[in-house]
PDB file of C-alpha atoms and ligand atoms in Angstrom:
ATOM      1  CA  MET A 348       8.010 -19.026 -13.119  1.00 71.00           C
ATOM      2  CA  ALA A 349       5.962 -22.216 -13.718  1.00 86.00           C
ATOM      3  CA  ASN A 350       6.399 -25.220 -11.383  1.00 94.00           C
ATOM      4  CA  PRO A 351       9.508 -23.903  -9.388  1.00 98.00           C
ATOM      5  CA  VAL A 352      11.731 -26.421  -7.878  1.00 98.00           C
ATOM      6  CA  VAL A 353      13.832 -23.942  -6.065  1.00 98.00           C
ATOM      7  CA  GLY A 354      12.374 -21.461  -3.508  1.00 98.00           C
ATOM      8  CA  ILE A 355      14.634 -18.436  -2.978  1.00 98.00           C
ATOM      9  CA  ILE A 356      13.417 -16.542   0.166  1.00 98.00           C
ATOM     10  CA  MET A 357      15.167 -13.459   1.799  1.00 98.00           C
ATOM     11  CA  GLY A 358      14.367 -11.757   5.092  1.00 98.00           C
ATOM     12  CA  SER A 359      14.145  -8.233   3.440  1.00 98.00           C
ATOM     13  CA  LYS A 360      14.105  -6.412   0.147  1.00 98.00           C
ATOM     14  CA  SER A 361      17.594  -5.131   1.141  1.00 97.00           C
ATOM     15  CA  ASP A 362      18.904  -8.741   0.520  1.00 98.00           C
ATOM     16  CA  LEU A 363      17.730  -8.733  -3.190  1.00 98.00           C
ATOM     17  CA  ASP A 364      21.062  -7.676  -4.642  1.00 97.00           C
ATOM     18  CA  VAL A 365      22.761 -10.791  -3.115  1.00 98.00           C
ATOM     19  CA  MET A 366      19.791 -13.166  -3.778  1.00 98.00           C
ATOM     20  CA  ARG A 367      19.195 -12.194  -7.297  1.00 98.00           C
ATOM     21  CA  GLU A 368      22.640 -13.806  -8.307  1.00 98.00           C
ATOM     22  CA  ALA A 369      21.156 -17.161  -7.115  1.00 98.00           C
ATOM     23  CA  ALA A 370      18.154 -16.625  -9.137  1.00 98.00           C
ATOM     24  CA  LYS A 371      20.080 -15.571 -12.194  1.00 98.00           C
ATOM     25  CA  THR A 372      22.272 -18.552 -12.069  1.00 98.00           C
ATOM     26  CA  LEU A 373      19.351 -20.960 -11.710  1.00 98.00           C
ATOM     27  CA  ASP A 374      17.802 -19.095 -14.595  1.00 98.00           C
ATOM     28  CA  GLU A 375      20.885 -19.475 -16.753  1.00 98.00           C
ATOM     29  CA  PHE A 376      20.731 -23.249 -16.027  1.00 98.00           C
ATOM     30  CA  GLY A 377      16.864 -23.404 -16.905  1.00 98.00           C
ATOM     31  CA  VAL A 378      16.029 -24.374 -13.335  1.00 98.00           C
ATOM     32  CA  ALA A 379      12.604 -23.030 -12.419  1.00 98.00           C
ATOM     33  CA  ASN A 380      12.609 -20.904  -9.353  1.00 98.00           C
ATOM     34  CA  GLU A 381      10.562 -18.305  -7.307  1.00 98.00           C
ATOM     35  CA  VAL A 382      11.794 -15.485  -5.427  1.00 98.00           C
ATOM     36  CA  ARG A 383      10.087 -14.102  -2.288  1.00 98.00           C
ATOM     37  CA  VAL A 384      10.602 -11.680   0.540  1.00 98.00           C
ATOM     38  CA  LEU A 385       9.519 -13.688   3.764  1.00 98.00           C
ATOM     39  CA  SER A 386      10.863 -12.567   7.091  1.00 97.00           C
ATOM     40  CA  ALA A 387      11.279 -14.919  10.058  1.00 97.00           C
ATOM     41  CA  HIS A 388      10.241 -12.163  12.602  1.00 96.00           C
ATOM     42  CA  ARG A 389       8.269  -9.510  10.327  1.00 97.00           C
ATOM     43  CA  THR A 390       5.973 -11.881   8.629  1.00 98.00           C
ATOM     44  CA  PRO A 391       6.289 -15.197  10.518  1.00 97.00           C
ATOM     45  CA  ALA A 392       2.845 -16.379   9.432  1.00 98.00           C
ATOM     46  CA  GLU A 393       3.432 -16.024   5.779  1.00 98.00           C
ATOM     47  CA  THR A 394       6.930 -17.555   6.155  1.00 98.00           C
ATOM     48  CA  THR A 395       5.713 -20.414   8.015  1.00 98.00           C
ATOM     49  CA  ASP A 396       2.906 -21.094   5.539  1.00 98.00           C
ATOM     50  CA  TYR A 397       5.234 -20.754   2.732  1.00 98.00           C
ATOM     51  CA  LEU A 398       7.507 -23.425   4.293  1.00 98.00           C
ATOM     52  CA  LYS A 399       4.980 -25.869   5.261  1.00 97.00           C
ATOM     53  CA  THR A 400       3.429 -25.970   1.834  1.00 97.00           C
ATOM     54  CA  ALA A 401       6.880 -26.080  -0.041  1.00 97.00           C
ATOM     55  CA  VAL A 402       6.908 -29.818  -0.673  1.00 97.00           C
ATOM     56  CA  ALA A 403       3.455 -30.076  -1.858  1.00 96.00           C
ATOM     57  CA  ARG A 404       4.003 -27.294  -4.331  1.00 96.00           C
ATOM     58  CA  GLY A 405       6.904 -29.182  -5.836  1.00 97.00           C
ATOM     59  CA  LEU A 406      10.015 -27.295  -4.411  1.00 98.00           C
ATOM     60  CA  LYS A 407      13.037 -29.574  -3.885  1.00 98.00           C
ATOM     61  CA  ILE A 408      15.455 -27.005  -2.429  1.00 98.00           C
ATOM     62  CA  ILE A 409      15.202 -23.828  -0.440  1.00 98.00           C
ATOM     63  CA  ILE A 410      17.698 -21.103  -0.750  1.00 98.00           C
ATOM     64  CA  ALA A 411      17.479 -18.688   2.232  1.00 98.00           C
ATOM     65  CA  GLY A 412      19.193 -15.444   2.769  1.00 98.00           C
ATOM     66  CA  ALA A 413      19.160 -13.071   5.680  1.00 98.00           C
ATOM     67  CA  GLY A 414      21.381 -10.657   7.638  1.00 97.00           C
ATOM     68  CA  GLY A 415      21.562  -9.687  11.175  1.00 95.00           C
ATOM     69  CA  SER A 416      20.645 -12.377  13.492  1.00 94.00           C
ATOM     70  CA  ALA A 417      19.756 -14.332  10.318  1.00 97.00           C
ATOM     71  CA  HIS A 418      16.994 -16.592  11.610  1.00 96.00           C
ATOM     72  CA  LEU A 419      15.292 -17.207   8.295  1.00 98.00           C
ATOM     73  CA  ALA A 420      17.400 -20.186   7.152  1.00 98.00           C
ATOM     74  CA  GLY A 421      16.942 -22.110  10.524  1.00 97.00           C
ATOM     75  CA  VAL A 422      13.266 -21.321  10.479  1.00 97.00           C
ATOM     76  CA  ALA A 423      13.192 -22.730   6.838  1.00 98.00           C
ATOM     77  CA  ALA A 424      14.913 -25.924   8.020  1.00 97.00           C
ATOM     78  CA  ALA A 425      12.718 -26.189  10.944  1.00 96.00           C
ATOM     79  CA  HIS A 426       9.282 -26.057   8.904  1.00 96.00           C
ATOM     80  CA  SER A 427      10.524 -28.330   5.983  1.00 93.00           C
ATOM     81  CA  TYR A 428      12.383 -31.440   5.395  1.00 95.00           C
ATOM     82  CA  LEU A 429      13.821 -30.001   2.240  1.00 98.00           C
ATOM     83  CA  PRO A 430      17.483 -29.134   2.014  1.00 98.00           C
ATOM     84  CA  VAL A 431      18.109 -25.596   2.898  1.00 98.00           C
ATOM     85  CA  LEU A 432      21.085 -23.695   1.561  1.00 98.00           C
ATOM     86  CA  SER A 433      21.686 -20.655   3.716  1.00 98.00           C
ATOM     87  CA  ILE A 434      23.396 -17.409   2.379  1.00 98.00           C
ATOM     88  CA  PRO A 435      24.557 -15.253   5.422  1.00 98.00           C
ATOM     89  CA  ILE A 436      24.101 -11.525   4.256  1.00 98.00           C
ATOM     90  CA  LYS A 437      26.979  -9.487   5.215  1.00 97.00           C
ATOM     91  CA  ARG A 438      26.031  -5.794   5.148  1.00 94.00           C
ATOM     92  CA  ASP A 439      28.449  -2.883   4.960  1.00 93.00           C
ATOM     93  CA  GLY A 440      29.533  -1.662   8.423  1.00 93.00           C
ATOM     94  CA  HIS A 441      28.320  -5.054   9.948  1.00 94.00           C
ATOM     95  CA  ASP A 442      30.420  -7.983  11.208  1.00 96.00           C
ATOM     96  CA  HIS A 443      30.035 -11.741  10.458  1.00 97.00           C
ATOM     97  CA  GLU A 444      27.099 -12.144  12.766  1.00 97.00           C
ATOM     98  CA  ALA A 445      24.651 -13.787  10.182  1.00 98.00           C
ATOM     99  CA  LEU A 446      27.397 -16.253   9.131  1.00 98.00           C
ATOM    100  CA  PHE A 447      28.180 -17.137  12.848  1.00 97.00           C
ATOM    101  CA  SER A 448      24.535 -17.282  13.778  1.00 96.00           C
ATOM    102  CA  ASN A 449      23.920 -19.646  10.690  1.00 97.00           C
ATOM    103  CA  ILE A 450      26.970 -22.027  11.504  1.00 96.00           C
ATOM    104  CA  MET A 451      25.871 -22.411  15.226  1.00 95.00           C
ATOM    105  CA  MET A 452      22.862 -24.479  14.227  1.00 93.00           C
ATOM    106  CA  PRO A 453      22.817 -27.234  17.123  1.00 94.00           C
ATOM    107  CA  PRO A 454      22.936 -30.876  15.700  1.00 95.00           C
ATOM    108  CA  GLY A 455      19.748 -32.410  14.380  1.00 96.00           C
ATOM    109  CA  VAL A 456      18.458 -29.724  12.052  1.00 96.00           C
ATOM    110  CA  PRO A 457      21.098 -29.131   9.205  1.00 96.00           C
ATOM    111  CA  LEU A 458      21.667 -26.093   7.358  1.00 96.00           C
ATOM    112  CA  ALA A 459      24.115 -25.866   4.339  1.00 97.00           C
ATOM    113  CA  VAL A 460      25.942 -22.538   5.002  1.00 98.00           C
ATOM    114  CA  MET A 461      27.336 -21.007   2.055  1.00 98.00           C
ATOM    115  CA  PRO A 462      29.692 -18.012   1.756  1.00 98.00           C
ATOM    116  CA  GLU A 463      28.748 -14.490   2.912  1.00 98.00           C
ATOM    117  CA  ASN A 464      26.825 -12.924   0.051  1.00 98.00           C
ATOM    118  CA  GLY A 465      27.513 -15.918  -2.031  1.00 98.00           C
ATOM    119  CA  GLY A 466      24.478 -15.819  -4.383  1.00 98.00           C
ATOM    120  CA  LYS A 467      26.238 -17.259  -7.382  1.00 98.00           C
ATOM    121  CA  ASN A 468      27.767 -20.311  -5.804  1.00 98.00           C
ATOM    122  CA  THR A 469      24.589 -21.106  -4.012  1.00 98.00           C
ATOM    123  CA  GLY A 470      22.779 -21.188  -7.164  1.00 98.00           C
ATOM    124  CA  LEU A 471      25.462 -23.505  -8.650  1.00 98.00           C
ATOM    125  CA  LEU A 472      25.349 -25.826  -5.702  1.00 98.00           C
ATOM    126  CA  ALA A 473      21.503 -26.066  -6.127  1.00 98.00           C
ATOM    127  CA  VAL A 474      22.223 -26.956  -9.736  1.00 98.00           C
ATOM    128  CA  ALA A 475      24.716 -29.647  -8.649  1.00 98.00           C
ATOM    129  CA  ILE A 476      22.174 -31.198  -6.260  1.00 98.00           C
ATOM    130  CA  LEU A 477      19.420 -31.197  -8.792  1.00 98.00           C
ATOM    131  CA  ALA A 478      21.834 -32.673 -11.431  1.00 98.00           C
ATOM    132  CA  LEU A 479      22.151 -35.792  -9.536  1.00 98.00           C
ATOM    133  CA  SER A 480      18.645 -36.817 -10.932  1.00 98.00           C
ATOM    134  CA  ASP A 481      18.549 -34.931 -14.130  1.00 98.00           C
ATOM    135  CA  LYS A 482      20.795 -35.942 -16.771  1.00 98.00           C
ATOM    136  CA  ALA A 483      20.319 -33.075 -19.026  1.00 98.00           C
ATOM    137  CA  LEU A 484      21.136 -30.671 -16.236  1.00 98.00           C
ATOM    138  CA  ALA A 485      23.998 -32.763 -15.291  1.00 98.00           C
ATOM    139  CA  LYS A 486      25.491 -32.208 -18.665  1.00 98.00           C
ATOM    140  CA  LYS A 487      24.946 -28.555 -18.620  1.00 98.00           C
ATOM    141  CA  TYR A 488      26.656 -28.216 -15.266  1.00 98.00           C
ATOM    142  CA  GLN A 489      29.697 -30.350 -16.387  1.00 98.00           C
ATOM    143  CA  SER A 490      30.066 -28.078 -19.493  1.00 98.00           C
ATOM    144  CA  TYR A 491      29.908 -24.985 -17.357  1.00 98.00           C
ATOM    145  CA  ARG A 492      32.739 -26.427 -15.170  1.00 98.00           C
ATOM    146  CA  GLN A 493      34.666 -27.658 -17.993  1.00 98.00           C
ATOM    147  CA  ALA A 494      34.617 -24.135 -19.533  1.00 98.00           C
ATOM    148  CA  GLN A 495      36.344 -22.738 -16.599  1.00 98.00           C
ATOM    149  CA  THR A 496      38.884 -25.528 -16.717  1.00 98.00           C
ATOM    150  CA  ASP A 497      39.609 -24.688 -20.445  1.00 98.00           C
ATOM    151  CA  ALA A 498      39.790 -20.858 -19.568  1.00 98.00           C
ATOM    152  CA  VAL A 499      42.412 -21.403 -16.961  1.00 98.00           C
ATOM    153  CA  LYS A 500      44.415 -23.872 -19.031  1.00 98.00           C
ATOM    154  CA  GLU A 501      44.253 -21.268 -22.010  1.00 97.00           C
ATOM    155  CA  ALA A 502      45.448 -18.662 -19.670  1.00 97.00           C
ATOM    156  CA  ASP A 503      48.434 -20.658 -18.515  1.00 98.00           C
ATOM    157  CA  ARG A 504      49.293 -21.637 -22.031  1.00 97.00           C
ATOM    158  CA  LYS A 505      49.368 -17.871 -22.998  1.00 96.00           C
ATOM    159  CA  LEU A 506      51.372 -16.892 -20.078  1.00 97.00           C
ATOM    160  CA  GLN A 507      53.991 -19.652 -20.737  1.00 97.00           C
ATOM    161  CA  ALA A 508      54.152 -18.557 -24.273  1.00 97.00           C
ATOM    162  CA  GLU A 509      54.402 -14.850 -23.568  1.00 96.00           C
ATOM    163  CA  GLY A 510      56.276 -14.717 -20.338  1.00 97.00           C
ATOM    164  CA  TRP A 511      54.803 -13.089 -17.243  1.00 95.00           C
ATOM    165  CA  GLN A 512      56.770  -9.877 -17.983  1.00 96.00           C
ATOM    166  CA  ASN A 513      55.236  -9.192 -21.302  1.00 94.00           C
ATOM    167  CA  SER A 514      51.838 -10.905 -21.012  1.00 93.00           C
ATOM    168  CA  GLN A 515      48.727  -8.855 -21.344  1.00 88.00           C
ATOM    169  CA  LEU A 516      46.567 -11.318 -19.562  1.00 87.00           C
TER     170      LEU A 516
HETATM  171  C1  LIG B1053      17.274  -9.273   8.193  1.00 72.14           C
HETATM  172  O1  LIG B1053      17.646  -8.040   8.717  1.00 72.14           O
HETATM  173  C2  LIG B1053      17.217  -9.186   6.708  1.00 72.14           C
HETATM  174  O2  LIG B1053      17.587 -10.400   6.084  1.00 72.14           O
HETATM  175  C3  LIG B1053      18.277  -8.075   6.266  1.00 72.14           C
HETATM  176  O3  LIG B1053      19.374  -8.644   5.875  1.00 72.14           O
HETATM  177  C4  LIG B1053      18.281  -7.314   7.639  1.00 72.14           C
HETATM  178  C5  LIG B1053      18.007  -5.881   7.770  1.00 72.14           C
HETATM  179  O4  LIG B1053      16.820  -5.788   7.144  1.00 72.14           O
HETATM  180  P1  LIG B1053      16.276  -4.313   6.702  1.00 72.14           P
HETATM  181  O5  LIG B1053      16.194  -3.498   7.919  1.00 72.14           O
HETATM  182  O6  LIG B1053      17.118  -3.863   5.572  1.00 72.14           O
HETATM  183  O7  LIG B1053      14.890  -4.530   6.224  1.00 72.14           O
HETATM  184  O8  LIG B1053      16.070  -9.627   8.883  1.00 72.14           O
END
């Protein structure tokens, strides 16, 4: 995508199912993004280079997803002054090690740690941050949020009208 403002990086191709939700969400809001597989431990040189050039290339936010010991988000925060939103990848048969690793960042280098496998909400948070300085994007984001409010109010209105015993909600 031309002139990306959000860089989405993941430690392995096996993280893609989660990370594509972030990319899809950004696409839906028309936020230019790029998606890369960059591993903190398997491709450290490429990862470092990507992060060190991120600001010069116009990126404003990094979204980083990794599982296991999940170093990638911390490395991203170390090599760039950009805000880093971390998605801890929770794999089947594994525990919460990525989440715990990410939330244990010592004071001084912040990570915004999102829900495990929370690709969609992480994309939305990136939209909300960018919307602070983009009125058109802010309008879209507000409409998106309002649509959810309207849907819940409509569901409640129907429930009250039909009664929970009969409702096909
Ligand atoms: C991490 O290890 C990756 O982010 C991935 O979540 C996990 C497993 O990687 P693969 O062995 O599936 O490549 O570095």
